[in-house]
Amino acid sequence: MSALHIKKGSTSHSAYNLRPTFSDMQERHTIAVLVENEPGVLARVIGLFSGRGYNIESLTVAEVDHTGHLSRITIVTTGTPQVIAQIKAQLGRIVSVRDVHDLTVEGSSVERELAMLKVVGEGDKRVEALRLADIFRANVVDSTLNSFIFEITGAPEKIDAFADLMRPLGLAEIARTGVAALLRGD
């Protein structure tokens, strides 16, 4: 009797779906969580990630409604579609969480980040740093005889590109706020 050779995922010779129903593909998602502004909420949300070994790439938190005592937590994380679905479901079960939105799947969104970069250098390196800052629309917020501090806002990729160009010019320090994001439109 000969062995049956069926390609994985092939359904042309079988009544069964042999394709895997899960994905190993890591996806980057931006999740916005509206929470009651009370002690311990942030710890519970972050504990959900750390307790299960999920990574947080970016985290921003701020009060958005003073009278309603609501804060918005914006989390950028990566994972398989199953992990992302599990994260959203578990976030929704936390008592103080009012709303969970996956901005990556709910429509187009606008993401921005603020960064400050200290560049130390002299002579031509200072001139080149100022020229690049102008191209990237970065503002000089502090200047000494041998250093600049630039402020730049934009998509995380823009900030990464600016930092990469500043490294050979004397990038000494960088501080980033993390991603803030909103859905576009109504």
PDB file of C-alpha atoms in Angstrom:
ATOM      1  CA  MET A   1       0.000   0.000   0.000  1.00  0.00           C
ATOM      2  CA  SER A   2       1.470   3.377  -0.984  1.00  0.00           C
ATOM      3  CA  ALA A   3       1.713   6.345   1.373  1.00  0.00           C
ATOM      4  CA  LEU A   4      -0.744   9.164   0.907  1.00  0.00           C
ATOM      5  CA  HIS A   5       1.123  12.374   0.010  1.00  0.00           C
ATOM      6  CA  ILE A   6      -0.995  15.452   0.716  1.00  0.00           C
ATOM      7  CA  LYS A   7       0.516  18.925   0.785  1.00  0.00           C
ATOM      8  CA  LYS A   8      -0.029  20.723   4.068  1.00  0.00           C
ATOM      9  CA  GLY A   9      -2.922  23.165   3.676  1.00  0.00           C
ATOM     10  CA  SER A  10      -4.227  21.459   0.568  1.00  0.00           C
ATOM     11  CA  THR A  11      -7.985  21.043   0.451  1.00  0.00           C
ATOM     12  CA  SER A  12      -8.433  19.898  -3.137  1.00  0.00           C
ATOM     13  CA  HIS A  13      -8.356  16.187  -2.229  1.00  0.00           C
ATOM     14  CA  SER A  14      -9.860  16.282   1.241  1.00  0.00           C
ATOM     15  CA  ALA A  15     -13.141  17.139   2.863  1.00  0.00           C
ATOM     16  CA  TYR A  16     -11.232  18.522   5.863  1.00  0.00           C
ATOM     17  CA  ASN A  17      -9.580  21.906   6.166  1.00  0.00           C
ATOM     18  CA  LEU A  18      -5.927  21.028   6.754  1.00  0.00           C
ATOM     19  CA  ARG A  19      -4.791  24.667   6.972  1.00  0.00           C
ATOM     20  CA  PRO A  20      -3.642  25.747  10.414  1.00  0.00           C
ATOM     21  CA  THR A  21      -6.175  28.012  12.136  1.00  0.00           C
ATOM     22  CA  PHE A  22      -3.499  29.919  14.028  1.00  0.00           C
ATOM     23  CA  SER A  23      -0.719  32.194  12.885  1.00  0.00           C
ATOM     24  CA  ASP A  24       2.887  32.390  14.019  1.00  0.00           C
ATOM     25  CA  MET A  25       3.130  35.872  12.505  1.00  0.00           C
ATOM     26  CA  GLN A  26       3.973  38.571  15.040  1.00  0.00           C
ATOM     27  CA  GLU A  27       1.860  41.709  14.572  1.00  0.00           C
ATOM     28  CA  ARG A  28       2.275  45.170  16.094  1.00  0.00           C
ATOM     29  CA  HIS A  29      -0.925  46.540  17.662  1.00  0.00           C
ATOM     30  CA  THR A  30      -1.824  49.831  19.325  1.00  0.00           C
ATOM     31  CA  ILE A  31      -4.420  49.320  22.044  1.00  0.00           C
ATOM     32  CA  ALA A  32      -6.249  52.210  23.741  1.00  0.00           C
ATOM     33  CA  VAL A  33      -7.733  51.443  27.164  1.00  0.00           C
ATOM     34  CA  LEU A  34     -10.102  53.818  28.977  1.00  0.00           C
ATOM     35  CA  VAL A  35      -9.888  53.229  32.723  1.00  0.00           C
ATOM     36  CA  GLU A  36     -11.227  54.715  35.936  1.00  0.00           C
ATOM     37  CA  ASN A  37      -8.546  56.959  37.427  1.00  0.00           C
ATOM     38  CA  GLU A  38      -7.988  55.251  40.754  1.00  0.00           C
ATOM     39  CA  PRO A  39      -4.957  53.853  42.612  1.00  0.00           C
ATOM     40  CA  GLY A  40      -3.663  50.501  41.367  1.00  0.00           C
ATOM     41  CA  VAL A  41      -5.349  50.462  37.928  1.00  0.00           C
ATOM     42  CA  LEU A  42      -2.125  50.911  35.993  1.00  0.00           C
ATOM     43  CA  ALA A  43      -0.451  48.217  38.097  1.00  0.00           C
ATOM     44  CA  ARG A  44      -3.264  45.771  37.293  1.00  0.00           C
ATOM     45  CA  VAL A  45      -3.085  46.504  33.558  1.00  0.00           C
ATOM     46  CA  ILE A  46       0.704  46.188  33.460  1.00  0.00           C
ATOM     47  CA  GLY A  47       0.542  43.118  35.698  1.00  0.00           C
ATOM     48  CA  LEU A  48      -1.622  41.431  33.089  1.00  0.00           C
ATOM     49  CA  PHE A  49       1.203  41.849  30.556  1.00  0.00           C
ATOM     50  CA  SER A  50       4.115  40.928  32.822  1.00  0.00           C
ATOM     51  CA  GLY A  51       2.343  37.966  34.418  1.00  0.00           C
ATOM     52  CA  ARG A  52       1.821  36.328  31.041  1.00  0.00           C
ATOM     53  CA  GLY A  53       5.135  37.285  29.476  1.00  0.00           C
ATOM     54  CA  TYR A  54       3.707  39.777  26.970  1.00  0.00           C
ATOM     55  CA  ASN A  55       5.966  42.625  25.879  1.00  0.00           C
ATOM     56  CA  ILE A  56       5.040  46.316  25.952  1.00  0.00           C
ATOM     57  CA  GLU A  57       6.896  48.376  23.338  1.00  0.00           C
ATOM     58  CA  SER A  58       5.333  51.697  24.327  1.00  0.00           C
ATOM     59  CA  LEU A  59       3.111  52.871  27.169  1.00  0.00           C
ATOM     60  CA  THR A  60       1.520  56.274  27.730  1.00  0.00           C
ATOM     61  CA  VAL A  61      -0.975  57.210  30.431  1.00  0.00           C
ATOM     62  CA  ALA A  62      -2.814  60.451  31.112  1.00  0.00           C
ATOM     63  CA  GLU A  63      -6.047  61.629  32.691  1.00  0.00           C
ATOM     64  CA  VAL A  64      -8.470  62.576  29.902  1.00  0.00           C
ATOM     65  CA  ASP A  65     -11.623  63.442  31.896  1.00  0.00           C
ATOM     66  CA  HIS A  66     -11.099  65.265  35.191  1.00  0.00           C
ATOM     67  CA  THR A  67     -14.776  65.314  36.198  1.00  0.00           C
ATOM     68  CA  GLY A  68     -15.395  61.682  35.219  1.00  0.00           C
ATOM     69  CA  HIS A  69     -12.045  60.561  36.694  1.00  0.00           C
ATOM     70  CA  LEU A  70     -11.062  58.695  33.536  1.00  0.00           C
ATOM     71  CA  SER A  71      -7.574  58.010  32.189  1.00  0.00           C
ATOM     72  CA  ARG A  72      -6.449  56.700  28.827  1.00  0.00           C
ATOM     73  CA  ILE A  73      -3.702  54.098  28.583  1.00  0.00           C
ATOM     74  CA  THR A  74      -2.175  53.650  25.133  1.00  0.00           C
ATOM     75  CA  ILE A  75      -0.182  50.437  24.777  1.00  0.00           C
ATOM     76  CA  VAL A  76       1.862  49.313  21.778  1.00  0.00           C
ATOM     77  CA  THR A  77       2.552  45.590  21.858  1.00  0.00           C
ATOM     78  CA  THR A  78       3.411  42.733  19.517  1.00  0.00           C
ATOM     79  CA  GLY A  79       2.080  39.213  19.354  1.00  0.00           C
ATOM     80  CA  THR A  80       0.303  36.641  17.270  1.00  0.00           C
ATOM     81  CA  PRO A  81      -3.357  37.306  16.474  1.00  0.00           C
ATOM     82  CA  GLN A  82      -4.330  34.834  19.209  1.00  0.00           C
ATOM     83  CA  VAL A  83      -2.162  36.612  21.794  1.00  0.00           C
ATOM     84  CA  ILE A  84      -3.582  40.026  20.818  1.00  0.00           C
ATOM     85  CA  ALA A  85      -7.144  38.687  21.090  1.00  0.00           C
ATOM     86  CA  GLN A  86      -6.323  37.222  24.509  1.00  0.00           C
ATOM     87  CA  ILE A  87      -4.798  40.530  25.680  1.00  0.00           C
ATOM     88  CA  LYS A  88      -7.928  42.459  24.650  1.00  0.00           C
ATOM     89  CA  ALA A  89     -10.249  39.941  26.301  1.00  0.00           C
ATOM     90  CA  GLN A  90      -8.268  39.951  29.546  1.00  0.00           C
ATOM     91  CA  LEU A  91      -8.075  43.758  29.598  1.00  0.00           C
ATOM     92  CA  GLY A  92     -11.863  43.883  29.249  1.00  0.00           C
ATOM     93  CA  ARG A  93     -12.261  41.698  32.349  1.00  0.00           C
ATOM     94  CA  ILE A  94     -10.416  44.100  34.648  1.00  0.00           C
ATOM     95  CA  VAL A  95     -13.053  45.809  36.809  1.00  0.00           C
ATOM     96  CA  SER A  96     -11.715  49.363  36.426  1.00  0.00           C
ATOM     97  CA  VAL A  97     -11.455  49.129  32.623  1.00  0.00           C
ATOM     98  CA  ARG A  98     -14.302  50.942  30.873  1.00  0.00           C
ATOM     99  CA  ASP A  99     -13.388  50.386  27.212  1.00  0.00           C
ATOM    100  CA  VAL A 100     -10.746  48.613  25.094  1.00  0.00           C
ATOM    101  CA  HIS A 101     -10.032  49.583  21.471  1.00  0.00           C
ATOM    102  CA  ASP A 102      -7.521  47.970  19.128  1.00  0.00           C
ATOM    103  CA  LEU A 103      -6.687  50.980  16.974  1.00  0.00           C
ATOM    104  CA  THR A 104      -4.780  48.773  14.538  1.00  0.00           C
ATOM    105  CA  VAL A 105      -7.902  46.882  13.425  1.00  0.00           C
ATOM    106  CA  GLU A 106     -10.688  49.419  14.041  1.00  0.00           C
ATOM    107  CA  GLY A 107      -9.641  51.725  11.210  1.00  0.00           C
ATOM    108  CA  SER A 108      -6.914  54.159  10.324  1.00  0.00           C
ATOM    109  CA  SER A 109      -5.369  55.974  13.247  1.00  0.00           C
ATOM    110  CA  VAL A 110      -2.902  58.771  13.838  1.00  0.00           C
ATOM    111  CA  GLU A 111       0.093  57.896  16.017  1.00  0.00           C
ATOM    112  CA  ARG A 112       2.531  60.481  17.335  1.00  0.00           C
ATOM    113  CA  GLU A 113       5.427  60.448  19.736  1.00  0.00           C
ATOM    114  CA  LEU A 114       7.553  63.200  21.265  1.00  0.00           C
ATOM    115  CA  ALA A 115      11.291  62.820  21.755  1.00  0.00           C
ATOM    116  CA  MET A 116      14.129  64.979  23.006  1.00  0.00           C
ATOM    117  CA  LEU A 117      17.646  64.244  21.776  1.00  0.00           C
ATOM    118  CA  LYS A 118      20.887  65.678  23.138  1.00  0.00           C
ATOM    119  CA  VAL A 119      23.604  65.979  20.501  1.00  0.00           C
ATOM    120  CA  VAL A 120      27.141  66.896  21.597  1.00  0.00           C
ATOM    121  CA  GLY A 121      29.584  68.110  18.961  1.00  0.00           C
ATOM    122  CA  GLU A 122      31.606  70.962  17.565  1.00  0.00           C
ATOM    123  CA  GLY A 123      32.275  72.580  14.207  1.00  0.00           C
ATOM    124  CA  ASP A 124      30.874  70.878  11.131  1.00  0.00           C
ATOM    125  CA  LYS A 125      28.994  68.308  13.214  1.00  0.00           C
ATOM    126  CA  ARG A 126      26.953  71.105  14.841  1.00  0.00           C
ATOM    127  CA  VAL A 127      26.128  72.600  11.451  1.00  0.00           C
ATOM    128  CA  GLU A 128      25.113  69.198  10.055  1.00  0.00           C
ATOM    129  CA  ALA A 129      22.970  68.480  13.148  1.00  0.00           C
ATOM    130  CA  LEU A 130      21.124  71.792  12.663  1.00  0.00           C
ATOM    131  CA  ARG A 131      20.638  71.084   8.938  1.00  0.00           C
ATOM    132  CA  LEU A 132      19.159  67.637   9.633  1.00  0.00           C
ATOM    133  CA  ALA A 133      16.958  69.048  12.391  1.00  0.00           C
ATOM    134  CA  ASP A 134      15.549  71.536   9.899  1.00  0.00           C
ATOM    135  CA  ILE A 135      14.783  68.745   7.414  1.00  0.00           C
ATOM    136  CA  PHE A 136      12.999  66.700  10.124  1.00  0.00           C
ATOM    137  CA  ARG A 137      11.237  69.807  11.525  1.00  0.00           C
ATOM    138  CA  ALA A 138      12.871  69.304  14.917  1.00  0.00           C
ATOM    139  CA  ASN A 139      13.090  72.322  17.227  1.00  0.00           C
ATOM    140  CA  VAL A 140      16.138  73.383  19.194  1.00  0.00           C
ATOM    141  CA  VAL A 141      14.923  73.726  22.795  1.00  0.00           C
ATOM    142  CA  ASP A 142      18.335  74.189  24.421  1.00  0.00           C
ATOM    143  CA  SER A 143      21.766  75.154  23.160  1.00  0.00           C
ATOM    144  CA  THR A 144      25.211  75.405  24.742  1.00  0.00           C
ATOM    145  CA  LEU A 145      28.608  75.972  23.146  1.00  0.00           C
ATOM    146  CA  ASN A 146      29.048  72.232  22.578  1.00  0.00           C
ATOM    147  CA  SER A 147      25.551  70.690  22.571  1.00  0.00           C
ATOM    148  CA  PHE A 148      21.967  70.973  21.370  1.00  0.00           C
ATOM    149  CA  ILE A 149      18.760  69.477  22.696  1.00  0.00           C
ATOM    150  CA  PHE A 150      16.285  68.853  19.895  1.00  0.00           C
ATOM    151  CA  GLU A 151      12.545  68.286  20.298  1.00  0.00           C
ATOM    152  CA  ILE A 152      10.875  66.235  17.577  1.00  0.00           C
ATOM    153  CA  THR A 153       7.331  64.914  17.173  1.00  0.00           C
ATOM    154  CA  GLY A 154       6.048  62.422  14.664  1.00  0.00           C
ATOM    155  CA  ALA A 155       5.563  58.775  13.948  1.00  0.00           C
ATOM    156  CA  PRO A 156       7.930  56.455  15.824  1.00  0.00           C
ATOM    157  CA  GLU A 157       9.644  55.587  12.530  1.00  0.00           C
ATOM    158  CA  LYS A 158      10.440  59.281  11.927  1.00  0.00           C
ATOM    159  CA  ILE A 159      12.021  59.579  15.386  1.00  0.00           C
ATOM    160  CA  ASP A 160      14.026  56.387  14.810  1.00  0.00           C
ATOM    161  CA  ALA A 161      15.322  57.762  11.485  1.00  0.00           C
ATOM    162  CA  PHE A 162      16.276  61.101  13.071  1.00  0.00           C
ATOM    163  CA  ALA A 163      18.092  59.357  15.940  1.00  0.00           C
ATOM    164  CA  ASP A 164      19.982  57.107  13.488  1.00  0.00           C
ATOM    165  CA  LEU A 165      21.232  60.172  11.588  1.00  0.00           C
ATOM    166  CA  MET A 166      22.245  61.963  14.808  1.00  0.00           C
ATOM    167  CA  ARG A 167      24.327  59.043  16.173  1.00  0.00           C
ATOM    168  CA  PRO A 168      27.444  59.761  14.088  1.00  0.00           C
ATOM    169  CA  LEU A 169      27.065  63.479  14.883  1.00  0.00           C
ATOM    170  CA  GLY A 170      27.320  62.922  18.640  1.00  0.00           C
ATOM    171  CA  LEU A 171      23.947  61.707  19.934  1.00  0.00           C
ATOM    172  CA  ALA A 172      24.521  61.498  23.682  1.00  0.00           C
ATOM    173  CA  GLU A 173      21.058  60.971  25.160  1.00  0.00           C
ATOM    174  CA  ILE A 174      17.460  60.427  24.087  1.00  0.00           C
ATOM    175  CA  ALA A 175      14.149  60.587  25.963  1.00  0.00           C
ATOM    176  CA  ARG A 176      10.876  59.427  24.357  1.00  0.00           C
ATOM    177  CA  THR A 177       7.306  59.845  25.572  1.00  0.00           C
ATOM    178  CA  GLY A 178       5.790  56.756  23.979  1.00  0.00           C
ATOM    179  CA  VAL A 179       3.033  56.616  21.394  1.00  0.00           C
ATOM    180  CA  ALA A 180      -0.185  58.613  21.679  1.00  0.00           C
ATOM    181  CA  ALA A 181      -2.834  57.531  19.151  1.00  0.00           C
ATOM    182  CA  LEU A 182      -6.401  58.318  18.063  1.00  0.00           C
ATOM    183  CA  LEU A 183      -8.708  56.839  15.457  1.00  0.00           C
ATOM    184  CA  ARG A 184      -9.287  59.077  12.436  1.00  0.00           C
ATOM    185  CA  GLY A 185     -12.724  60.373  11.481  1.00  0.00           C
ATOM    186  CA  ASP A 186     -15.987  60.164  13.429  1.00  0.00           C
TER     187      ASP A 186
END
